[in-house]
């Protein structure tokens, strides 16, 4: 606005009044006729006239540049009940309260599920929720891909106007809407040549999903000019749709200047069972592991490599072990990890993976060898080997520090299909309780299968009856709130009742358990309501 | 009153909350889990039992039928008002029809409270009728004494302003806050809260950033104008004299003519200081085209009683407060339950908005802003970082947004809703710029609050 007064009578310039006012009428003469009044009063009179005159004469300012309009969002709008729910979920910011969780649901924890469900329906975000969605995505990186997908192209438009949301521009997943069609060769080349790093990663990922060889050729064209950390990210995008066709390119990358790039290329090649690298690693690994027939029963004998030669290094073996590890066992681990698993039945007398895992290993090499096989099973997504290494969930050693650690078991579970994974974890919980189960539950698919859910609820009930406090299980309880299938709510209805305190129970625990179960049931009902609200037929 | 008339949306319920933490706590209770025995009656009464941490559930009941605003009762020990249980119950009612069945009779504990409340309301009415016949002579003497004290206060304030201008405003920066706090306290003693508030604001200006001397001189001059208005109010036209009384914060009963209209709720927002929450509700008369302001107050921690959901229309009587250019009114009788508004208020351009502010200043020179609805405006970033305009869609004219609005999250709601396209925006337009309060997108649909 411009304060141009509509001058009808001559008035002292505002600047003169202001200067006198700043210095004081005792130090500077009055720029107006005092008309018989005291100088300060006359100054205030004149300033009052000028102030009202300025305000009354205000005119709008001018603008030149306007932002380009945001692209239209053609996705269908949320049903009203779902839109209200979103408002509530976004209003519940973490940070308040703390301490004991009480009996009410933790809405913040439900936002990821809500977003995934809304995205599955393909709804558009209500525009007024975009700032809150961007703030949520900014605060929680785990939320970012889903929140940005739901927020859509208008959120990216908005993020360009606010430096707080600059992350959205860098986020590859949010940028896909602006990508050229992969068939538009000219636009693809232009973006690849001139785009920001995030845009280029997004482009490469999108192209790889559609036509893997085109993506590889695009990358090969500029490979030598890319920076090392960029090469690493680009190489990673080849994981999707990896095939034998990629082998020559990856073989070439084995000679890369960057050690991380070399290691990643070697890792990718080792997951291609027919690759020359896999064959080389199989050959090296096989020389280290053999059947030993000298004893009364069959056993595995291990002879770790004596040196790490240049060829091994070129194939991705890291020569220097981390502090505290022996060189030879370090090399062995890397060879076995990268060797195709079908190597072993051939090498070890035609035994099945189960039989091989059951074989004793001489001279204390078992932990080293089994751990390497675990990594190989995970890397090569080999369900048979994963199953063999996991063993029976109810076996006593599964619960304790066996040859395979819980962390390795969690990774192995990921190589199984969802139902088998859930069944294994359910078996584990039935046999060993909940205290070690958290990590394993984390890799199970949502919502939990009925047997898994039942195993968890039963185990929680057992823990209550055993007199434990519920906060010993707060991690599992929190998972259960997010992951139990809402159809299980009915089974929980009998649980919240405060049980009688017996002499052998922990004082006061009953009330806390009641509260925890109540929160669990409430959260499940809320999740069921969320799903209903998002269905296009309404709640 | 039917259920349809009083049922609130989740946003409207959340607007009843006294503060953000209540909103959060209430949201968590807006699900079926902790509730039992919930129900609602024909007249807009909702009740339910909420399981807390203790063995006995809390008894919560809300009465939305009272024209004076919703009333709440809960057996929980919270001092928040309404408490999280009342908010949760209303949210449950808003979101899940099945969870709060409409049943004809309330349980005894709810019925007792309702009956007691209605009895008290009747008694209050009778009492009010009786008090109007109180001794008029005593009231006149009280008013006279008060006027004398205000005159003494205004005279003292004039002296202080003159001293300041004699020494120069530059000394105000050194004097700091204390001088004006003390002056404000003197004005409170003089029973002139309007002068006290303005004096207190003067104290904040030297710390308000670049250009403060000009702002300080303007505000000193307008305060001087108000003092002079009071000291010579017997020579002013009646309407302007009434405006001066209002600006001084002297009681001005709503004795203006009563106007029945279909009043559309354009905005409702609260501002709070340590002792008081002030709620402003802007209404627009669908037939008369007038815009009116309702004020209601609540002690700290309590939401003011009157709450009108955005976007609803009330068929009701409003009576204006006296004074030239006054927009303040008091809500009288309501003739029908509130219904969703069918249309949006007619809008004007940015140029017309400033013209209407300029014209209103002629009747009330102390006016900070006027309520206007801008049609077809686009939020446009200014060259300066963090500074935004509302620009007319069809020309290059634009109003700056006020600095207070620029720091609010709702700035980004406004920008997101626009997406570069024109909006209709209701707000307050004054010499500091435009403060958006409510917006409607071109596609139609519900108004969105920016308060």
mmCIF file with all atom_site columns, N, CA, C and O in Angstrom, chain B residues 3 40 79 129 208 263 280 308 345 397 440:
data_model
loop_
_atom_site.group_PDB
_atom_site.id
_atom_site.type_symbol
_atom_site.label_atom_id
_atom_site.label_alt_id
_atom_site.label_comp_id
_atom_site.label_asym_id
_atom_site.label_entity_id
_atom_site.label_seq_id
_atom_site.pdbx_PDB_ins_code
_atom_site.Cartn_x
_atom_site.Cartn_y
_atom_site.Cartn_z
_atom_site.occupancy
_atom_site.B_iso_or_equiv
_atom_site.pdbx_formal_charge
_atom_site.auth_seq_id
_atom_site.auth_comp_id
_atom_site.auth_asym_id
_atom_site.auth_atom_id
_atom_site.pdbx_PDB_model_num
ATOM 1  N N  . UNK B 1 3   ? -32.144 -32.991 15.747 1.00 0.00 ? 3   UNK B N  1
ATOM 2  C CA . UNK B 1 3   ? -30.744 -33.426 15.736 1.00 0.00 ? 3   UNK B CA 1
ATOM 3  C C  . UNK B 1 3   ? -29.983 -32.785 14.597 1.00 0.00 ? 3   UNK B C  1
ATOM 4  O O  . UNK B 1 3   ? -28.856 -32.358 14.752 1.00 0.00 ? 3   UNK B O  1
ATOM 5  N N  . UNK B 1 40  ? -28.242 -39.490 22.694 1.00 0.00 ? 40  UNK B N  1
ATOM 6  C CA . UNK B 1 40  ? -28.560 -38.087 22.459 1.00 0.00 ? 40  UNK B CA 1
ATOM 7  C C  . UNK B 1 40  ? -30.071 -37.924 22.408 1.00 0.00 ? 40  UNK B C  1
ATOM 8  O O  . UNK B 1 40  ? -30.792 -38.831 21.990 1.00 0.00 ? 40  UNK B O  1
ATOM 9  N N  . UNK B 1 79  ? -10.155 -28.704 35.177 1.00 0.00 ? 79  UNK B N  1
ATOM 10 C CA . UNK B 1 79  ? -10.595 -27.315 35.242 1.00 0.00 ? 79  UNK B CA 1
ATOM 11 C C  . UNK B 1 79  ? -10.793 -26.720 33.868 1.00 0.00 ? 79  UNK B C  1
ATOM 12 O O  . UNK B 1 79  ? -11.199 -25.583 33.732 1.00 0.00 ? 79  UNK B O  1
ATOM 13 N N  . UNK B 1 129 ? -35.340 -9.162  34.737 1.00 0.00 ? 129 UNK B N  1
ATOM 14 C CA . UNK B 1 129 ? -36.502 -8.300  34.585 1.00 0.00 ? 129 UNK B CA 1
ATOM 15 C C  . UNK B 1 129 ? -36.655 -7.411  35.817 1.00 0.00 ? 129 UNK B C  1
ATOM 16 O O  . UNK B 1 129 ? -36.975 -6.224  35.711 1.00 0.00 ? 129 UNK B O  1
ATOM 17 N N  . UNK B 1 208 ? 9.186   -2.736  18.002 1.00 0.00 ? 208 UNK B N  1
ATOM 18 C CA . UNK B 1 208 ? 8.452   -3.434  16.940 1.00 0.00 ? 208 UNK B CA 1
ATOM 19 C C  . UNK B 1 208 ? 9.146   -3.376  15.584 1.00 0.00 ? 208 UNK B C  1
ATOM 20 O O  . UNK B 1 208 ? 8.540   -3.647  14.566 1.00 0.00 ? 208 UNK B O  1
ATOM 21 N N  . UNK B 1 263 ? -28.569 -14.721 9.524  1.00 0.00 ? 263 UNK B N  1
ATOM 22 C CA . UNK B 1 263 ? -27.173 -14.326 9.766  1.00 0.00 ? 263 UNK B CA 1
ATOM 23 C C  . UNK B 1 263 ? -26.242 -15.494 9.493  1.00 0.00 ? 263 UNK B C  1
ATOM 24 O O  . UNK B 1 263 ? -26.329 -16.526 10.144 1.00 0.00 ? 263 UNK B O  1
ATOM 25 N N  . UNK B 1 280 ? -14.418 -13.454 19.001 1.00 0.00 ? 280 UNK B N  1
ATOM 26 C CA . UNK B 1 280 ? -15.078 -12.596 18.015 1.00 0.00 ? 280 UNK B CA 1
ATOM 27 C C  . UNK B 1 280 ? -15.791 -13.483 17.000 1.00 0.00 ? 280 UNK B C  1
ATOM 28 O O  . UNK B 1 280 ? -15.196 -14.425 16.477 1.00 0.00 ? 280 UNK B O  1
ATOM 29 N N  . UNK B 1 308 ? -20.606 -20.292 17.579 1.00 0.00 ? 308 UNK B N  1
ATOM 30 C CA . UNK B 1 308 ? -21.438 -20.473 16.392 1.00 0.00 ? 308 UNK B CA 1
ATOM 31 C C  . UNK B 1 308 ? -20.575 -21.089 15.299 1.00 0.00 ? 308 UNK B C  1
ATOM 32 O O  . UNK B 1 308 ? -19.546 -20.544 14.949 1.00 0.00 ? 308 UNK B O  1
ATOM 33 N N  . UNK B 1 345 ? -20.972 -14.778 1.047  1.00 0.00 ? 345 UNK B N  1
ATOM 34 C CA . UNK B 1 345 ? -21.287 -13.349 0.961  1.00 0.00 ? 345 UNK B CA 1
ATOM 35 C C  . UNK B 1 345 ? -20.745 -12.755 -0.332 1.00 0.00 ? 345 UNK B C  1
ATOM 36 O O  . UNK B 1 345 ? -19.743 -13.238 -0.871 1.00 0.00 ? 345 UNK B O  1
ATOM 37 N N  . UNK B 1 397 ? -3.644  -4.894  -8.897 1.00 0.00 ? 397 UNK B N  1
ATOM 38 C CA . UNK B 1 397 ? -3.742  -4.290  -7.570 1.00 0.00 ? 397 UNK B CA 1
ATOM 39 C C  . UNK B 1 397 ? -3.743  -5.375  -6.490 1.00 0.00 ? 397 UNK B C  1
ATOM 40 O O  . UNK B 1 397 ? -4.232  -6.479  -6.712 1.00 0.00 ? 397 UNK B O  1
ATOM 41 N N  . UNK B 1 440 ? -13.240 -19.383 0.668  1.00 0.00 ? 440 UNK B N  1
ATOM 42 C CA . UNK B 1 440 ? -14.031 -20.308 -0.132 1.00 0.00 ? 440 UNK B CA 1
ATOM 43 C C  . UNK B 1 440 ? -13.293 -20.487 -1.456 1.00 0.00 ? 440 UNK B C  1
ATOM 44 O O  . UNK B 1 440 ? -12.832 -19.513 -2.047 1.00 0.00 ? 440 UNK B O  1
#
